PDB file of C-alpha atoms in Angstrom:
ATOM      1  CA  PHE A   1      -1.038  11.242  -7.324  1.00  0.00           C
ATOM      2  CA  PRO A   2      -1.837  14.651  -6.314  1.00  0.00           C
ATOM      3  CA  THR A   3      -4.324  16.916  -8.821  1.00  0.00           C
ATOM      4  CA  ALA A   4      -5.946  20.352  -8.246  1.00  0.00           C
ATOM      5  CA  GLY A   5      -8.053  21.182  -4.970  1.00  0.00           C
ATOM      6  CA  GLY A   6      -6.051  18.917  -3.319  1.00  0.00           C
ATOM      7  CA  ARG A   7      -7.690  15.706  -4.699  1.00  0.00           C
ATOM      8  CA  THR A   8      -5.881  12.190  -6.071  1.00  0.00           C
ATOM      9  CA  SER A   9      -6.304  10.821  -8.984  1.00  0.00           C
ATOM     10  CA  HIS A  10      -4.999   7.498 -10.986  1.00  0.00           C
ATOM     11  CA  MET A  11      -2.914   6.579 -13.795  1.00  0.00           C
ATOM     12  CA  LEU A  12      -1.332   3.645 -15.408  1.00  0.00           C
ATOM     13  CA  TYR A  13       2.518   4.567 -15.932  1.00  0.00           C
ATOM     14  CA  TYR A  14       4.271   2.941 -18.449  1.00  0.00           C
ATOM     15  CA  PRO A  15       8.013   3.903 -18.751  1.00  0.00           C
ATOM     16  CA  PRO A  16       9.997   3.433 -22.184  1.00  0.00           C
ATOM     17  CA  MET A  17      11.111  -0.701 -22.759  1.00  0.00           C
ATOM     18  CA  ASN A  18      13.462  -0.934 -25.080  1.00  0.00           C
ATOM     19  CA  LYS A  19      17.867  -1.402 -24.961  1.00  0.00           C
ATOM     20  CA  ASN A  20      18.215  -0.018 -28.440  1.00  0.00           C
ATOM     21  CA  CYS A  21      16.277   3.211 -27.950  1.00  0.00           C
ATOM     22  CA  ALA A  22      18.376   4.236 -24.336  1.00  0.00           C
ATOM     23  CA  LEU A  23      18.447   7.828 -23.704  1.00  0.00           C
ATOM     24  CA  ALA A  24      21.675   9.707 -22.678  1.00  0.00           C
ATOM     25  CA  ASP A  25      23.246   9.967 -19.135  1.00  0.00           C
ATOM     26  CA  GLY A  26      20.684  12.686 -17.534  1.00  0.00           C
ATOM     27  CA  GLU A  27      18.300  12.835 -20.497  1.00  0.00           C
ATOM     28  CA  LEU A  28      14.890  12.198 -19.645  1.00  0.00           C
ATOM     29  CA  PRO A  29      11.640  10.602 -21.356  1.00  0.00           C
ATOM     30  CA  PRO A  30       9.302  12.598 -23.747  1.00  0.00           C
ATOM     31  CA  LEU A  31       5.816  11.418 -22.669  1.00  0.00           C
ATOM     32  CA  LEU A  32       2.322  10.477 -24.205  1.00  0.00           C
ATOM     33  CA  VAL A  33      -0.231  11.717 -22.042  1.00  0.00           C
ATOM     34  CA  LYS A  34      -3.530   9.713 -23.071  1.00  0.00           C
ATOM     35  CA  SER A  35      -6.975  10.438 -22.025  1.00  0.00           C
ATOM     36  CA  HIS A  36      -9.404   8.055 -22.187  1.00  0.00           C
ATOM     37  CA  GLY A  37     -12.900   8.554 -23.986  1.00  0.00           C
ATOM     38  CA  GLY A  38     -16.249   8.411 -22.384  1.00  0.00           C
ATOM     39  CA  PRO A  39     -16.035  10.555 -20.367  1.00  0.00           C
ATOM     40  CA  THR A  40     -16.495   8.067 -17.377  1.00  0.00           C
ATOM     41  CA  SER A  41     -15.166   5.408 -18.884  1.00  0.00           C
ATOM     42  CA  SER A  42     -12.063   4.434 -17.984  1.00  0.00           C
ATOM     43  CA  THR A  43      -7.911   2.638 -19.154  1.00  0.00           C
ATOM     44  CA  SER A  44      -7.091  -0.846 -18.926  1.00  0.00           C
ATOM     45  CA  SER A  45      -4.303  -3.034 -17.501  1.00  0.00           C
ATOM     46  CA  GLY A  46      -4.280  -5.126 -20.929  1.00  0.00           C
ATOM     47  CA  PHE A  47      -2.509  -4.676 -23.774  1.00  0.00           C
ATOM     48  CA  ASN A  48      -2.316  -2.166 -25.386  1.00  0.00           C
ATOM     49  CA  PRO A  49      -0.415  -2.114 -28.762  1.00  0.00           C
ATOM     50  CA  THR A  50       0.234   1.343 -28.898  1.00  0.00           C
ATOM     51  CA  ILE A  51       1.128   1.952 -25.402  1.00  0.00           C
ATOM     52  CA  GLN A  52       3.566  -1.140 -26.697  1.00  0.00           C
ATOM     53  CA  PHE A  53       4.361   0.721 -29.765  1.00  0.00           C
ATOM     54  CA  TRP A  54       5.713   4.411 -27.852  1.00  0.00           C
ATOM     55  CA  THR A  55       7.328   2.807 -24.837  1.00  0.00           C
ATOM     56  CA  SER A  56       9.364   0.592 -27.694  1.00  0.00           C
ATOM     57  CA  ARG A  57      10.301   3.682 -29.131  1.00  0.00           C
ATOM     58  CA  GLY A  58      11.526   5.533 -25.903  1.00  0.00           C
ATOM     59  CA  TRP A  59       8.572   6.806 -24.733  1.00  0.00           C
ATOM     60  CA  ALA A  60       7.128   7.142 -21.031  1.00  0.00           C
ATOM     61  CA  VAL A  61       3.406   6.518 -21.588  1.00  0.00           C
ATOM     62  CA  ALA A  62       0.659   7.958 -18.411  1.00  0.00           C
ATOM     63  CA  ASP A  63      -2.549   6.745 -19.038  1.00  0.00           C
ATOM     64  CA  VAL A  64      -4.627   8.783 -16.871  1.00  0.00           C
ATOM     65  CA  ASP A  65      -8.164   7.721 -14.746  1.00  0.00           C
ATOM     66  CA  TYR A  66      -8.967  11.650 -14.322  1.00  0.00           C
ATOM     67  CA  GLY A  67     -12.023  12.378 -11.933  1.00  0.00           C
ATOM     68  CA  GLY A  68     -14.790  11.107 -13.467  1.00  0.00           C
ATOM     69  CA  SER A  69     -13.458   7.391 -14.806  1.00  0.00           C
ATOM     70  CA  SER A  70     -15.520   4.587 -13.752  1.00  0.00           C
ATOM     71  CA  GLY A  71     -14.209   2.214 -11.421  1.00  0.00           C
ATOM     72  CA  TYR A  72     -13.037   3.931  -8.176  1.00  0.00           C
ATOM     73  CA  GLY A  73     -16.520   4.508  -6.353  1.00  0.00           C
ATOM     74  CA  ARG A  74     -19.314   6.847  -6.841  1.00  0.00           C
ATOM     75  CA  ALA A  75     -17.947   9.930  -5.208  1.00  0.00           C
ATOM     76  CA  TYR A  76     -15.319   9.597  -7.631  1.00  0.00           C
ATOM     77  CA  ARG A  77     -17.158   9.180 -10.671  1.00  0.00           C
ATOM     78  CA  ASP A  78     -19.212  12.104  -9.837  1.00  0.00           C
ATOM     79  CA  LEU A  79     -16.220  14.549  -9.574  1.00  0.00           C
ATOM     80  CA  LEU A  80     -17.159  15.359 -13.401  1.00  0.00           C
ATOM     81  CA  LYS A  81     -20.393  16.531 -12.817  1.00  0.00           C
ATOM     82  CA  GLY A  82     -20.441  19.885 -14.302  1.00  0.00           C
ATOM     83  CA  ALA A  83     -16.929  20.007 -14.646  1.00  0.00           C
ATOM     84  CA  TRP A  84     -15.511  18.229 -17.844  1.00  0.00           C
ATOM     85  CA  GLY A  85     -13.462  20.146 -19.728  1.00  0.00           C
ATOM     86  CA  VAL A  86     -12.286  21.754 -15.948  1.00  0.00           C
ATOM     87  CA  VAL A  87     -11.224  18.055 -13.616  1.00  0.00           C
ATOM     88  CA  ASP A  88     -10.406  16.076 -16.146  1.00  0.00           C
ATOM     89  CA  VAL A  89      -7.899  18.799 -17.769  1.00  0.00           C
ATOM     90  CA  GLU A  90      -6.443  19.309 -14.447  1.00  0.00           C
ATOM     91  CA  ASP A  91      -5.986  15.531 -14.077  1.00  0.00           C
ATOM     92  CA  VAL A  92      -3.685  14.855 -16.957  1.00  0.00           C
ATOM     93  CA  SER A  93      -2.354  18.309 -16.510  1.00  0.00           C
ATOM     94  CA  SER A  94      -1.563  17.286 -12.908  1.00  0.00           C
ATOM     95  CA  ALA A  95      -0.025  13.366 -14.216  1.00  0.00           C
ATOM     96  CA  ALA A  96       2.319  14.965 -16.405  1.00  0.00           C
ATOM     97  CA  LEU A  97       4.028  17.549 -13.901  1.00  0.00           C
ATOM     98  CA  HIS A  98       3.929  14.601 -11.296  1.00  0.00           C
ATOM     99  CA  LEU A  99       6.044  12.230 -13.417  1.00  0.00           C
ATOM    100  CA  CYS A 100       7.548  15.477 -14.811  1.00  0.00           C
ATOM    101  CA  SER A 101       8.171  16.212 -10.485  1.00  0.00           C
ATOM    102  CA  LEU A 102       9.334  12.644 -10.146  1.00  0.00           C
ATOM    103  CA  GLY A 103      12.476  12.445 -12.703  1.00  0.00           C
ATOM    104  CA  LEU A 104      10.497  10.506 -14.896  1.00  0.00           C
ATOM    105  CA  ALA A 105       9.767  12.610 -17.959  1.00  0.00           C
ATOM    106  CA  ASP A 106      10.954  15.722 -20.148  1.00  0.00           C
ATOM    107  CA  PRO A 107       8.872  18.618 -19.104  1.00  0.00           C
ATOM    108  CA  ASP A 108      10.006  20.458 -22.223  1.00  0.00           C
ATOM    109  CA  ARG A 109       8.706  16.867 -24.372  1.00  0.00           C
ATOM    110  CA  LEU A 110       5.663  16.188 -23.645  1.00  0.00           C
ATOM    111  CA  CYS A 111       2.202  15.771 -25.456  1.00  0.00           C
ATOM    112  CA  ILE A 112      -1.328  14.248 -24.943  1.00  0.00           C
ATOM    113  CA  ASP A 113      -3.169  11.967 -27.247  1.00  0.00           C
ATOM    114  CA  GLY A 114      -6.852  11.210 -26.660  1.00  0.00           C
ATOM    115  CA  ALA A 115     -10.394   9.891 -28.400  1.00  0.00           C
ATOM    116  CA  SER A 116     -13.833  10.865 -28.148  1.00  0.00           C
ATOM    117  CA  ALA A 117     -14.330  12.346 -24.967  1.00  0.00           C
ATOM    118  CA  GLY A 118     -10.224  12.285 -24.478  1.00  0.00           C
ATOM    119  CA  GLY A 119      -9.829  13.999 -27.331  1.00  0.00           C
ATOM    120  CA  PHE A 120     -11.133  17.259 -26.446  1.00  0.00           C
ATOM    121  CA  THR A 121      -9.156  17.409 -23.102  1.00  0.00           C
TER     122      THR A 121
END
């Protein structure tokens, strides 16, 4: 997804997935944006019961690999050098705004979650 300074960042998007938590016609889901710890760690596409909890209750989830995350090459990893608290914040914010612009999340119902370094974001 596009982010600050013309960069591209990465995320895993999980839509709400519970037929018993259907949204009203025209209603967009609330969005939980997750910021991993590390700060140079990365998210995983493996089973995550926390993500399943939220998506089964009508929430969309964006699990962001902000600039500085591992797994995307040295240049991407080095984006966080001297810019912790800048690049990560830009990227998680841009992820939320990008999903809202695509009509995948309600811009009035956004929140963020993180632990360790992700909690500072």
